[in-house]
Short mmCIF file of C-alpha atoms in Angstrom, two decimals:
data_model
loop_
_atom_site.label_atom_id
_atom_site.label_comp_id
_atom_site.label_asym_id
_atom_site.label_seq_id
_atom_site.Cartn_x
_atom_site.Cartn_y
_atom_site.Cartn_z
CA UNK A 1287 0.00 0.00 0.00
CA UNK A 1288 2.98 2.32 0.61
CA UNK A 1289 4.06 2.12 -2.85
CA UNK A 1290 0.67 2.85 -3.93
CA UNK A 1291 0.62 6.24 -2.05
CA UNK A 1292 4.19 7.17 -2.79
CA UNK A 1293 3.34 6.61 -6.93
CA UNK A 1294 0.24 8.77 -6.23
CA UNK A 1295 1.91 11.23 -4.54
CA UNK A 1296 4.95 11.71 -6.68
CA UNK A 1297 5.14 15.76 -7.19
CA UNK A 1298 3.49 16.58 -3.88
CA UNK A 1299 5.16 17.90 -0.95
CA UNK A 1300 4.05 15.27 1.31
CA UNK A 1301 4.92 15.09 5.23
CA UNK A 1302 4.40 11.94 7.10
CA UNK A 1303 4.77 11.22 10.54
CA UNK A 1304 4.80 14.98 11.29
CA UNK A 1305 3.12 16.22 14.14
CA UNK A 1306 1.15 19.07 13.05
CA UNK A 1307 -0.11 21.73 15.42
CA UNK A 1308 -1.30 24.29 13.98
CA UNK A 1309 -3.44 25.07 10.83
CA UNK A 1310 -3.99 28.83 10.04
CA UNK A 1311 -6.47 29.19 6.91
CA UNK A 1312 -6.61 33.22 7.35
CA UNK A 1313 -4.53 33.91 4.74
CA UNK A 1314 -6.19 34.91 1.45
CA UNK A 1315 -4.51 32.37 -1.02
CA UNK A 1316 -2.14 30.16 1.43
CA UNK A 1317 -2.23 27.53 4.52
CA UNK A 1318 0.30 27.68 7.17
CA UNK A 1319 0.58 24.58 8.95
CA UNK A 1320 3.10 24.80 11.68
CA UNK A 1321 4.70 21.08 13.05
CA UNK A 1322 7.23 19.71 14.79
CA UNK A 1323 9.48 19.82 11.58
CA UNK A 1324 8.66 23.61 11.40
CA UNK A 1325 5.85 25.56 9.51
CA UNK A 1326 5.38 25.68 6.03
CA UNK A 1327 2.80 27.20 3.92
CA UNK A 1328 0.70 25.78 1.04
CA UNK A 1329 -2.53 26.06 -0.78
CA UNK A 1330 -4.39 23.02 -0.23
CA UNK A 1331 -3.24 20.58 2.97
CA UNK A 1332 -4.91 17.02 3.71
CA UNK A 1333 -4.47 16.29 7.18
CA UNK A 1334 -5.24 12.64 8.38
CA UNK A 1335 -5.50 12.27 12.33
CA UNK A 1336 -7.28 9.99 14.93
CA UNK A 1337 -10.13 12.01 15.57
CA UNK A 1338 -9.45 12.01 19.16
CA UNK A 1339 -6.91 14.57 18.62
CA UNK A 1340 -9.20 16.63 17.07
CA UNK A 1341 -11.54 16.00 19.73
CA UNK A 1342 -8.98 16.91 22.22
CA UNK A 1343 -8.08 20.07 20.34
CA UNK A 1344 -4.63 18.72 19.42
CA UNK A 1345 -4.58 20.63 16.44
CA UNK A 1346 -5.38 24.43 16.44
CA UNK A 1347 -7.13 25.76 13.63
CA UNK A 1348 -7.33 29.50 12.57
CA UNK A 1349 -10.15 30.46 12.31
CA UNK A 1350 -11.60 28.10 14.22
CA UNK A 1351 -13.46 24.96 12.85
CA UNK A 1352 -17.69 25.88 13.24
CA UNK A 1353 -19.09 24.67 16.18
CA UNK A 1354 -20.90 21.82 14.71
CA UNK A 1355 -17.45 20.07 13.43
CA UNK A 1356 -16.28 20.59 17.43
CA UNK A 1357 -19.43 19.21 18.72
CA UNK A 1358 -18.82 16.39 15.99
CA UNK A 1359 -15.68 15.05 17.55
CA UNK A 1360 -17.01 15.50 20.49
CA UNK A 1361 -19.92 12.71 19.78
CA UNK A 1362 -18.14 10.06 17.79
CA UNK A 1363 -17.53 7.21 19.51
CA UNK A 1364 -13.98 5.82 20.40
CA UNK A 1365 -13.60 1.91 20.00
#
């Protein structure tokens, strides 16, 4: 499956194990997503993360996420 991703992926600027946290959207044509490795900016960032982080507000958003996504991750279950 890892070669799979890594073929897909060829051109990207992809991070993995990074810890992210911090994602700013209030810039009017970038993303800066500030982790462990340092921030960078972008235009477009996929972020995959157990959702208990986001539950636990690991990750800081700017602006923040709407209160329905918040009370989202607050309701999901955790197996």
């Amino acid at each position: 499956m890892g070669n799979f991703v890594a073929e897909l992926a060829t051109g990207l600027n992809m991070r993995l194990s990074t810890r992210v946290t911090e994602i700013d959207m209030t810039g009017a044509d970038r993303i800066t997503v500030v982790t462990d490795q340092g921030p960078f900016t972008t235009q477009a960032v996929i972020v995959t993360t157990p959702v208990s982080l986001l539950a636990a507000g690991d990750i800081v958003f700017r602006p923040a996420l709407p209160p329905a996504y918040e009370q989202a991750f607050d309701d999901l279950p955790f197996g």
